[in-house]
Coordinates of C-alpha atoms in Angstrom, one line a residue:
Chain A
X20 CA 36.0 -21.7 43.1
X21 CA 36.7 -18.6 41.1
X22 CA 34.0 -15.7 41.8
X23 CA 33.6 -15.3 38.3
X24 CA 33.6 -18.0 35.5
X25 CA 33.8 -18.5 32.0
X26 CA 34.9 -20.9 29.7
X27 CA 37.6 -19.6 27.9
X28 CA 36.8 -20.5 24.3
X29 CA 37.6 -20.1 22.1
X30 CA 33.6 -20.6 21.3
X31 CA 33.6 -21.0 17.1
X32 CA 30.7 -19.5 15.5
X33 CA 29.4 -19.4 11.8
X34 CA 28.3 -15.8 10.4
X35 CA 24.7 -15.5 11.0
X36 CA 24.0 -17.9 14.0
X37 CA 23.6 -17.0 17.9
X38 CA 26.4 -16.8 19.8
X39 CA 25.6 -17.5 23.0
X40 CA 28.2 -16.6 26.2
X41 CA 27.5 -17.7 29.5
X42 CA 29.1 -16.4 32.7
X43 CA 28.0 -17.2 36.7
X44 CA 29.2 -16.1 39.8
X45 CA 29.4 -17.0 43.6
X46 CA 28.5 -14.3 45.5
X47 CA 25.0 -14.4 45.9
X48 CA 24.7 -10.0 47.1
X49 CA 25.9 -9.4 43.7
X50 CA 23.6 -6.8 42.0
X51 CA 24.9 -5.5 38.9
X52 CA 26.5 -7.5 35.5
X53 CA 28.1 -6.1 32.7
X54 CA 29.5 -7.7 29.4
X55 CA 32.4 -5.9 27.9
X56 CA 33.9 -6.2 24.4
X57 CA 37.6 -6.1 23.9
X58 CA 39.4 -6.9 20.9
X59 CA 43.2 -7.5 20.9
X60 CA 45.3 -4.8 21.8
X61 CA 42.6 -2.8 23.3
X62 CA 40.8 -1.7 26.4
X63 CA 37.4 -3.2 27.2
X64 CA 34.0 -1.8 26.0
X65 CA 30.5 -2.1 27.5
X66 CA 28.5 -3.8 25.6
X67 CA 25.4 -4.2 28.2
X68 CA 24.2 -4.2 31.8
X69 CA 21.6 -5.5 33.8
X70 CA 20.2 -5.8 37.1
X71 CA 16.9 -7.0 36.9
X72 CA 15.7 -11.3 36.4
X73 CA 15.1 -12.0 33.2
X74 CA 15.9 -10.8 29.6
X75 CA 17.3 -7.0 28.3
X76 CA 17.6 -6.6 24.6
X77 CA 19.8 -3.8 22.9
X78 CA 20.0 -4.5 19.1
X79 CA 21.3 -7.6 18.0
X80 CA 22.3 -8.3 21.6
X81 CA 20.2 -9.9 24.5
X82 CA 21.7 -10.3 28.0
X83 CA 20.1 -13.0 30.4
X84 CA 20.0 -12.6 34.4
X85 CA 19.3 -15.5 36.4
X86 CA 19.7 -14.8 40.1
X87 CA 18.8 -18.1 41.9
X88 CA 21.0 -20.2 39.5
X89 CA 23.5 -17.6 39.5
X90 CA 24.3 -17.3 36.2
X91 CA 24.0 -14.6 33.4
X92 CA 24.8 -14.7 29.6
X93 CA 24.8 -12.6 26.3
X94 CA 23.6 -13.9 23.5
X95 CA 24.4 -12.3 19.9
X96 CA 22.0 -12.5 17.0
X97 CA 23.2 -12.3 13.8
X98 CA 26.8 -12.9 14.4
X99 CA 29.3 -10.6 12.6
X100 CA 33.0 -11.1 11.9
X101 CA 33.5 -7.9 13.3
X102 CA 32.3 -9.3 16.8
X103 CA 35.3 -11.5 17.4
X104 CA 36.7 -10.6 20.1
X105 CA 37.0 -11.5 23.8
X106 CA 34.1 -11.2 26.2
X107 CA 34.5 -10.3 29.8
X108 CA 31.3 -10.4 32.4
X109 CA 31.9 -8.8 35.7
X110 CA 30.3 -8.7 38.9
X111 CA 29.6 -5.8 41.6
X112 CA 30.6 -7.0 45.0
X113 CA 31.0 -5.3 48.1
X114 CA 30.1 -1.1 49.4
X115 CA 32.3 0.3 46.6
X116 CA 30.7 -1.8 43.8
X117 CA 34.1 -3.3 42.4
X118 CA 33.7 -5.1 39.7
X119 CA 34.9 -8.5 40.1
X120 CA 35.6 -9.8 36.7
X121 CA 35.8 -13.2 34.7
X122 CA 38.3 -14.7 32.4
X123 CA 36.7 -14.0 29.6
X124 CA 35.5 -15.8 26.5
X125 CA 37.2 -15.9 23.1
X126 CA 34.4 -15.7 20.1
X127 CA 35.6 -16.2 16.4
X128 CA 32.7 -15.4 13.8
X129 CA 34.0 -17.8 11.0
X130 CA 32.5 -15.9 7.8
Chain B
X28 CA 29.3 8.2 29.3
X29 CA 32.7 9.9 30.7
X30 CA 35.4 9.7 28.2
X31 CA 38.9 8.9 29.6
X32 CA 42.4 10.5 28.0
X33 CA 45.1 7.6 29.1
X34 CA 49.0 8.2 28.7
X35 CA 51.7 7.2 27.5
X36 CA 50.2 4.4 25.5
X37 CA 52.6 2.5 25.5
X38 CA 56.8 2.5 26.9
X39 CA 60.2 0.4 27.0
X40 CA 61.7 1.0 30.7
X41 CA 64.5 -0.2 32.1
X42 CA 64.4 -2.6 35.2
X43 CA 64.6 -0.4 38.6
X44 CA 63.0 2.7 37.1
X45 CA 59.4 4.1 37.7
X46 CA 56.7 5.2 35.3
X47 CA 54.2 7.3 35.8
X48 CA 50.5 6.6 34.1
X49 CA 48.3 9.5 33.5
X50 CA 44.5 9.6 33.4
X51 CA 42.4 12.6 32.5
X52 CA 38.7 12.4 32.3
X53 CA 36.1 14.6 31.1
X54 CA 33.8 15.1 33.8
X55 CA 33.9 15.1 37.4
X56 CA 34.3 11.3 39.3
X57 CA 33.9 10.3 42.4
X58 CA 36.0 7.1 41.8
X59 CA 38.7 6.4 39.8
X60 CA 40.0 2.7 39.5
X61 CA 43.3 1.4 38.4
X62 CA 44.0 -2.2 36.7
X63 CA 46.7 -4.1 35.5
X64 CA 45.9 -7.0 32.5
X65 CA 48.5 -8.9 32.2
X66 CA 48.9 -10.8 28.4
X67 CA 45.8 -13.0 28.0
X68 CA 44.7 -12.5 31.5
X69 CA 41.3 -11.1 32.7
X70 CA 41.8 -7.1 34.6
X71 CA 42.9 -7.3 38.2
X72 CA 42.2 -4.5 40.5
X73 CA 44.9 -2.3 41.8
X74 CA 43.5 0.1 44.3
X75 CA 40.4 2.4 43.8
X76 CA 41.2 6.3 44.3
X77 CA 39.2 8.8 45.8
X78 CA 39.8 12.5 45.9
X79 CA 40.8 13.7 49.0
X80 CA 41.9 10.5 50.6
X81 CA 44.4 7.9 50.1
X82 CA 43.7 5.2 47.5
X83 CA 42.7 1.5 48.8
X84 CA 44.7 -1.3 47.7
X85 CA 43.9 -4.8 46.6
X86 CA 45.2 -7.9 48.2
X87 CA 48.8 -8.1 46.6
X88 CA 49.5 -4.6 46.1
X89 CA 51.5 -2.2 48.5
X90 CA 51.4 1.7 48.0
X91 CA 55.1 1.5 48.0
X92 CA 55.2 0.0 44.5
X93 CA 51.6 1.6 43.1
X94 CA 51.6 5.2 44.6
X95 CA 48.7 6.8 43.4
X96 CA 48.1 10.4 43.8
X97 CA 44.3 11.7 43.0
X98 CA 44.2 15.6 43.4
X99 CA 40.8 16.5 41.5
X100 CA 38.1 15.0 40.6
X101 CA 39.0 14.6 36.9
X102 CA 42.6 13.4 37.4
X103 CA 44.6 10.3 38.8
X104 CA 47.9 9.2 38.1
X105 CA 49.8 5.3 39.0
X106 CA 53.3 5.2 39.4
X107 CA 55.3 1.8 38.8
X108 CA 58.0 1.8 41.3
X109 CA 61.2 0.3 41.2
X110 CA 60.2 -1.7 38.0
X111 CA 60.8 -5.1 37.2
X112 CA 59.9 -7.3 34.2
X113 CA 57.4 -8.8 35.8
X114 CA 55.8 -5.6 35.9
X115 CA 55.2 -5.8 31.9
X116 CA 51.6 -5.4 31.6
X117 CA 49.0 -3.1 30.1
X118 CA 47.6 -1.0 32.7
X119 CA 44.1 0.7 32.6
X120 CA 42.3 3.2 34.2
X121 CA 38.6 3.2 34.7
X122 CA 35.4 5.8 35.9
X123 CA 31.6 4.4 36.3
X124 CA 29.0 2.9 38.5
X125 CA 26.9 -0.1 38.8
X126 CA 24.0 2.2 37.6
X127 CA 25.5 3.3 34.0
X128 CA 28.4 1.0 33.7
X129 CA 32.5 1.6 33.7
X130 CA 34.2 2.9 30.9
X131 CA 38.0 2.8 30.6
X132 CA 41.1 4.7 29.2
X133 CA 42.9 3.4 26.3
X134 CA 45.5 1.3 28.3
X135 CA 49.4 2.0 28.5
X136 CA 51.4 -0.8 27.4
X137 CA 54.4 -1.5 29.7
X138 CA 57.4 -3.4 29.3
X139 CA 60.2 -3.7 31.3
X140 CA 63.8 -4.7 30.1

């Protein structure tokens, strides 16, 4: 079992609707999760982070924490073209807080 | 958040040569970590580099073929030793916490002929 999973995608969307990216992990001391961005050819950007059970909005983006299941997601409202790209959660783990990271998901916003 | 000045960006090497990344940030870090992302592949951990004391590595990679050298706290450099073309890969460097986040440099782009 992977520590981090995704499903690869590529996860088709139309322009408009929720995308909605799901990620869960194994260990269960993890403490922090972050979604990154990247699009091809470049390096990844944060998009959000959370800590905390439950629901964290930031504009058109919500991230999800579930501890006990051991699972979080991001969902995008609104879905642009311009937010096609690859997602990538990752996991602290361990006294240096390492991120341990997933595949990544590949969303295409079909205009 | 820190910003991060990566380079080269990108370079052709031949096989058996080494490469030296660079990565300059714009604050003070306790931590500096170093990744490789290989084509259409998640980031893998090299080592993590403190100032002051000798980088840790990851399962899989020896200080022989990664040295690092970290002599300030806004400054770390990876060498690729001995290179090989399995060694093509973009390699990135990254500052942060699990309080604010990580941020990353702009990647170099390595291959190896």
């Amino acid at each position: 079992q992977k520590e981090v999973e995704q499903n690869s995608g590529p996860l088709s969307v139309p322009e408009g609707a929720i995308a909605s990216l799901n990620c869960t992990y194994s260990d269960r001391g993890s403490q922090s999760f972050f979604w990154y961005r990247q699009y091809s050819g470049k390096s990844p950007e944060l998009i959000m982070f959370i800590y905390s059970n439950g629901d964290k909005e930031d504009g058109r983006f919500t991230a999800q924490l579930n501890k006990a299941s051991q699972y979080v997601s991001l969902l995008i409202r609104d879905s642009q073209p311009s937010d096609s790209a690859t997602y990538l959660c990752a996991v602290t783990k361990g006294s240096n807080y390492q991120l341990i990271w997933g595949a990544g998901t590949k969303l295409i916003i079909k205009p | 958040s820190a910003v991060i000045s990566q380079k080269p960006s990108r370079d052709i090497c031949q096989r058996g040569t080494s490469l030296t990344i660079q990565c300059q940030v714009d604050s003070q870090v306790t931590m500096m970590f170093w990744y490789r992302q290989q084509p259409g592949q998640s980031l893998t951990l090299i080592a993590t580099a403190n100032q002051g004391s000798e980088a840790t590595y990851e399962s899989g990679f020896v200080i022989d073929k990664f040295p690092i050298s970290r002599p300030n706290l806004t400054f770390s450099t990876l060498t690729v030793s001995n290179m090989s073309p399995e060694d093509s890969s973009i390699y990135l460097c990254s500052v942060g916490g699990q309080q604010y986040g990580y941020t990353f440099g702009s990647g170099t782009r390595l291959t190896v002929v």
